[in-house]
Short mmCIF file of C-alpha atoms in Angstrom, two decimals:
data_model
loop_
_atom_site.label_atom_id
_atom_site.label_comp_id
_atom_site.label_asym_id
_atom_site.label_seq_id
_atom_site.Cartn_x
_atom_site.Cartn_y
_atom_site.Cartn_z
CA UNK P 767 -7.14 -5.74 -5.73
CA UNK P 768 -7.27 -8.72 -8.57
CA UNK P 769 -4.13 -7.76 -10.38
CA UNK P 770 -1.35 -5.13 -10.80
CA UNK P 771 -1.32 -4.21 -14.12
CA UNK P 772 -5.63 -4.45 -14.39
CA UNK P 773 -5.54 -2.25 -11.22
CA UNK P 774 -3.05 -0.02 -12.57
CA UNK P 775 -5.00 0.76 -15.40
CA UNK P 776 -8.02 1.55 -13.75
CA UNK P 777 -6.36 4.23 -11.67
CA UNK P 778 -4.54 5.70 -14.77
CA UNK P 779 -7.62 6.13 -16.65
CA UNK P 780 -8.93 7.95 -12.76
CA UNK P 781 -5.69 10.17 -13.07
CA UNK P 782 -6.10 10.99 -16.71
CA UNK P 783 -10.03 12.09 -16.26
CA UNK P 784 -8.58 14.92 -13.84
CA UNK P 785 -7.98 18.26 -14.76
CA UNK P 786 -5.68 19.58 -12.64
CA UNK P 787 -2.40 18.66 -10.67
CA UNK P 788 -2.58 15.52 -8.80
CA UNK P 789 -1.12 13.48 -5.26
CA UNK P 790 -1.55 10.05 -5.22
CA UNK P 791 -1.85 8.45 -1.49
CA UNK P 792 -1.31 4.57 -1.54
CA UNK P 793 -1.72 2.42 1.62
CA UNK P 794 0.17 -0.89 0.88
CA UNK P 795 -0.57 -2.71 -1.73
CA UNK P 796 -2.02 0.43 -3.15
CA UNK P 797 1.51 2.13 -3.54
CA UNK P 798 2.61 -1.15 -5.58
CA UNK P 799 -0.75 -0.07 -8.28
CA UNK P 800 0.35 4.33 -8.05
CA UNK P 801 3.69 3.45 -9.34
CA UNK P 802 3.05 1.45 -11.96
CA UNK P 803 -0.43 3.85 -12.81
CA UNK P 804 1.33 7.32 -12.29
CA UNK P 805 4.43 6.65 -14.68
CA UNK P 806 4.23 9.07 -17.54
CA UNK P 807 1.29 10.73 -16.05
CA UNK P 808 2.00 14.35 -16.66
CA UNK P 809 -0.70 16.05 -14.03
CA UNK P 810 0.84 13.71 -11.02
CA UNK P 811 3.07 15.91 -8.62
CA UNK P 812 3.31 13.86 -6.16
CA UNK P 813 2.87 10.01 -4.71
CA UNK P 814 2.38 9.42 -0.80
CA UNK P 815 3.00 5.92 0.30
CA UNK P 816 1.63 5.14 3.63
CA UNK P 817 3.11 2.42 5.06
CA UNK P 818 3.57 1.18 1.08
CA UNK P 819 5.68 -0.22 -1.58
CA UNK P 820 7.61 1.72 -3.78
CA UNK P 821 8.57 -1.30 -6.57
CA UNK P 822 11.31 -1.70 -8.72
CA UNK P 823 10.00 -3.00 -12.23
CA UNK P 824 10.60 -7.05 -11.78
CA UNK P 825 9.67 -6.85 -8.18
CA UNK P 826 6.81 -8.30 -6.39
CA UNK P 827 4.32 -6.75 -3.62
CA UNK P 828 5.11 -10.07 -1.76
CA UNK P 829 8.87 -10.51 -2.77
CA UNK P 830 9.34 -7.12 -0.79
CA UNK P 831 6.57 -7.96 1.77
CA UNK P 832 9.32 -10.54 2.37
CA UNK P 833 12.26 -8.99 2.05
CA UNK P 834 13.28 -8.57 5.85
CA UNK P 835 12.11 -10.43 9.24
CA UNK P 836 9.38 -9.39 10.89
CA UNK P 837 6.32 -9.72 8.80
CA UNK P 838 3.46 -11.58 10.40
CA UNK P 839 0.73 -11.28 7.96
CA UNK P 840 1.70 -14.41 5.66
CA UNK P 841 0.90 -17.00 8.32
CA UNK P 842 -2.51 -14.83 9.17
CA UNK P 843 -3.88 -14.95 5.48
CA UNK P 844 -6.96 -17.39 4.52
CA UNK P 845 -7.25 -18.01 1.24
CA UNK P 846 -10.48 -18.77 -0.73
CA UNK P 847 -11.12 -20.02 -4.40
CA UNK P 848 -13.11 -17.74 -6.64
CA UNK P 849 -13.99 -17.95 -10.26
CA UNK P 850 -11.32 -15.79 -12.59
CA UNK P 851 -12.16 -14.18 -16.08
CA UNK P 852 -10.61 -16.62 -17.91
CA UNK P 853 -12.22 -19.29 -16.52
CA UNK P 854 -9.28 -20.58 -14.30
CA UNK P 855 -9.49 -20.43 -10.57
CA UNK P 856 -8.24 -17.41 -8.03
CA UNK P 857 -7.45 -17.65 -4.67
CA UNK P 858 -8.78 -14.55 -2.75
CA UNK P 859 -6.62 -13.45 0.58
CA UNK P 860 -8.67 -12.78 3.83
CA UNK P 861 -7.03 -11.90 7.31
CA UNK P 862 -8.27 -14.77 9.27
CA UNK P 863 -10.53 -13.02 11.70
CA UNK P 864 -8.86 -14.15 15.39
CA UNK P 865 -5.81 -12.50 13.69
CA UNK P 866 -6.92 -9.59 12.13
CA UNK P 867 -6.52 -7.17 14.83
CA UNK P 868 -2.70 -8.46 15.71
CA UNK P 869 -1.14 -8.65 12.82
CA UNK P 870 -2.86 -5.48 11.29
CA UNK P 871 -4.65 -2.96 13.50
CA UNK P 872 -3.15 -3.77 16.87
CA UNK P 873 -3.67 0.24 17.77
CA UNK P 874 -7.20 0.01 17.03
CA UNK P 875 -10.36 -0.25 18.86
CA UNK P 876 -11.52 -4.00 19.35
CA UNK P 877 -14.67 -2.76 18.29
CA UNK P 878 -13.38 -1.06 15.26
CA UNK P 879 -10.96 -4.17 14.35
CA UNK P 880 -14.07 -6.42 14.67
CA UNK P 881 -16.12 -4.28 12.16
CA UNK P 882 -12.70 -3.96 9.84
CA UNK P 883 -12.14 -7.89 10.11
CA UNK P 884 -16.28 -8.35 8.89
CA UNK P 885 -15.66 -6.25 6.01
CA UNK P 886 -12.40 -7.06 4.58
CA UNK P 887 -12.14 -6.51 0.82
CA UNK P 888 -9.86 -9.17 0.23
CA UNK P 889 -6.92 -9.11 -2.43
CA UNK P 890 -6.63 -12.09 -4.78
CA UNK P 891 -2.98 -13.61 -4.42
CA UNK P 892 -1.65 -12.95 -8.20
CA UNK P 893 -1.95 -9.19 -7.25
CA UNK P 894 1.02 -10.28 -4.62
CA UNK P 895 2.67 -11.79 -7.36
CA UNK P 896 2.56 -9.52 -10.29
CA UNK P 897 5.79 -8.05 -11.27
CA UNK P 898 5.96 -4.21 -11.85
CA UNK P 899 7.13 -3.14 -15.05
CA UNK P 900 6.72 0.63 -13.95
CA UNK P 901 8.32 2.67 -11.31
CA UNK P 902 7.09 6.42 -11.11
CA UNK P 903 8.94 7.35 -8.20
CA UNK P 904 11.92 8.04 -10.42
CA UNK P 905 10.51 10.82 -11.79
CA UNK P 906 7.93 12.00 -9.81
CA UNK P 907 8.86 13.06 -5.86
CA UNK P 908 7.45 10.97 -2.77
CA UNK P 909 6.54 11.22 0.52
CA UNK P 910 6.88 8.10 2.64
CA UNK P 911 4.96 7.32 6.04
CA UNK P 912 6.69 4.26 7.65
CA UNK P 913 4.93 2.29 10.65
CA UNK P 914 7.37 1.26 12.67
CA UNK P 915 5.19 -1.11 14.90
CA UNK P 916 3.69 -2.64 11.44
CA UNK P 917 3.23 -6.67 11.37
CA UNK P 918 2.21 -6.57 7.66
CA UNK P 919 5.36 -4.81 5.94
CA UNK P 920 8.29 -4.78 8.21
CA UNK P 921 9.63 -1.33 8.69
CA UNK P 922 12.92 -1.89 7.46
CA UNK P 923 11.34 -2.88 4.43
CA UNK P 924 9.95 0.36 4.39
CA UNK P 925 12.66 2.10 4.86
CA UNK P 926 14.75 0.20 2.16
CA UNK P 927 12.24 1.50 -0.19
CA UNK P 928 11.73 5.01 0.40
CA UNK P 929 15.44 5.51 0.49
CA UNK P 930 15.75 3.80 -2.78
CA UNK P 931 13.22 5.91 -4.20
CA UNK P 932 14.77 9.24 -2.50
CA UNK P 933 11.25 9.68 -0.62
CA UNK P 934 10.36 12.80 2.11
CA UNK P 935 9.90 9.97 5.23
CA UNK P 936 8.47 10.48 8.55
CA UNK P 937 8.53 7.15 11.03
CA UNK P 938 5.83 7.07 13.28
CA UNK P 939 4.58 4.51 16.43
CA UNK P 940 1.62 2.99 14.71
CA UNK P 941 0.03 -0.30 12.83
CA UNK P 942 -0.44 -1.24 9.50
CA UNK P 943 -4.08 0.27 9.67
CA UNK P 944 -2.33 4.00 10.69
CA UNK P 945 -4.58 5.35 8.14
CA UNK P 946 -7.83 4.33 11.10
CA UNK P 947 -5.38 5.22 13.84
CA UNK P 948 -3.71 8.08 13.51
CA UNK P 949 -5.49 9.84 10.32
CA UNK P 950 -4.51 13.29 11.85
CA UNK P 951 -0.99 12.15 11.05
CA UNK P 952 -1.90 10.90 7.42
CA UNK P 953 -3.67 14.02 6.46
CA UNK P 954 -0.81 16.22 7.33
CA UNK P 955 1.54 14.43 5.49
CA UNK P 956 -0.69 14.46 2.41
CA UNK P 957 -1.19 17.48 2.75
CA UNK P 958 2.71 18.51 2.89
CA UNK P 959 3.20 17.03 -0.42
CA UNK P 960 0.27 18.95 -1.82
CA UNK P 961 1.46 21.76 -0.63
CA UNK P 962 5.18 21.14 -2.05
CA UNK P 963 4.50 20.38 -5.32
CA UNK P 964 1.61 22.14 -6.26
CA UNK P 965 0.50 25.89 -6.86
#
């Protein structure tokens, strides 16, 4: 979570020590870093964006965070300075805490959202900016979980994207964190895609 194209890389070089056929599951910004990592990957069947971006190359994680009303996590980010590479300054991205469970995990526990909120990796803004300059959806088929009660990426968003990108979708009642809240659901779809596009 520093940068697209540094993230991206890292995966691809996870995907390309595999032997084997392999499904990519992304949870938001993580489908951003699959499609730019899984382009021209030969062993990738299949990508599974839960509750996700599917980018365009010249398009942002946050320019389609944005793209329609209803996204609440902007205002809810706190962001921190840290020390970059090249010896500039980041800003890291933390849900404030008060917020977290709200604007991300409002089907959650309180005392799982409290624990989640401690322990927050967060994502350094650049990564929100990169452009993509890959899109492996075209090529490769999707499945598309869309959270239609999500205050991070509005679900219309969502849904622009997975029917841009052709993608299998299922809509389901659930948060941002649907991953923690309804896994049952996430398996299953993961494992439909397996199942489709591998022998």
């Amino acid at each position: 979570m520093r940068g697209l194209a540094e993230d991206a890389a890292y995966l691809r070089s996870v995907i390309d020590s595999i032997d084997g056929p392999v499904v990519i599951a992304g949870h938001s910004y993580g489908g951003s870093v699959m499609s730019e990592a899984a382009d021209g990957a030969d062993n990738v069947t299949a990508l599974v964006y839960i509750a996700s971006f599917h980018l365009e190359p010249g398009e942002s994680t946050g320019e389609l965070a944005a793209k329609y009303p209803g996204g609440e996590l902007g205002p809810a980010l706190a962001p921190r300075p840290f020390p970059a590479a090249d010896g500039s300054t980041g800003s890291d991205l933390y849900i404030k805490p008060e917020e977290f469970r709200r604007v991300f995990a409002a089907d959650v526990e309180p005392e799982i959202t409290d624990r989640m909120a401690a322990t927050q990796r967060p994502i350094a803004a650049k990564a929100l900016e990169d452009k993509a300059t890959k899109a492996a959806w075209r090529t490769i088929p999707s499945w598309a979980l869309i959270t239609t009660q999500d205050l991070a990426i509005p679900a219309e968003s969502m849904r622009f994207m997975a029917e841009r990108a052709g993608s299998h979708t299922t809509e389901i009642d659930a948060s941002h964190a649907v991953s923690v809240s309804r896994p049952t659901v996430v398996a299953e779809i993961i494992d439909a895609a397996a199942r489709a596009t591998t022998r």
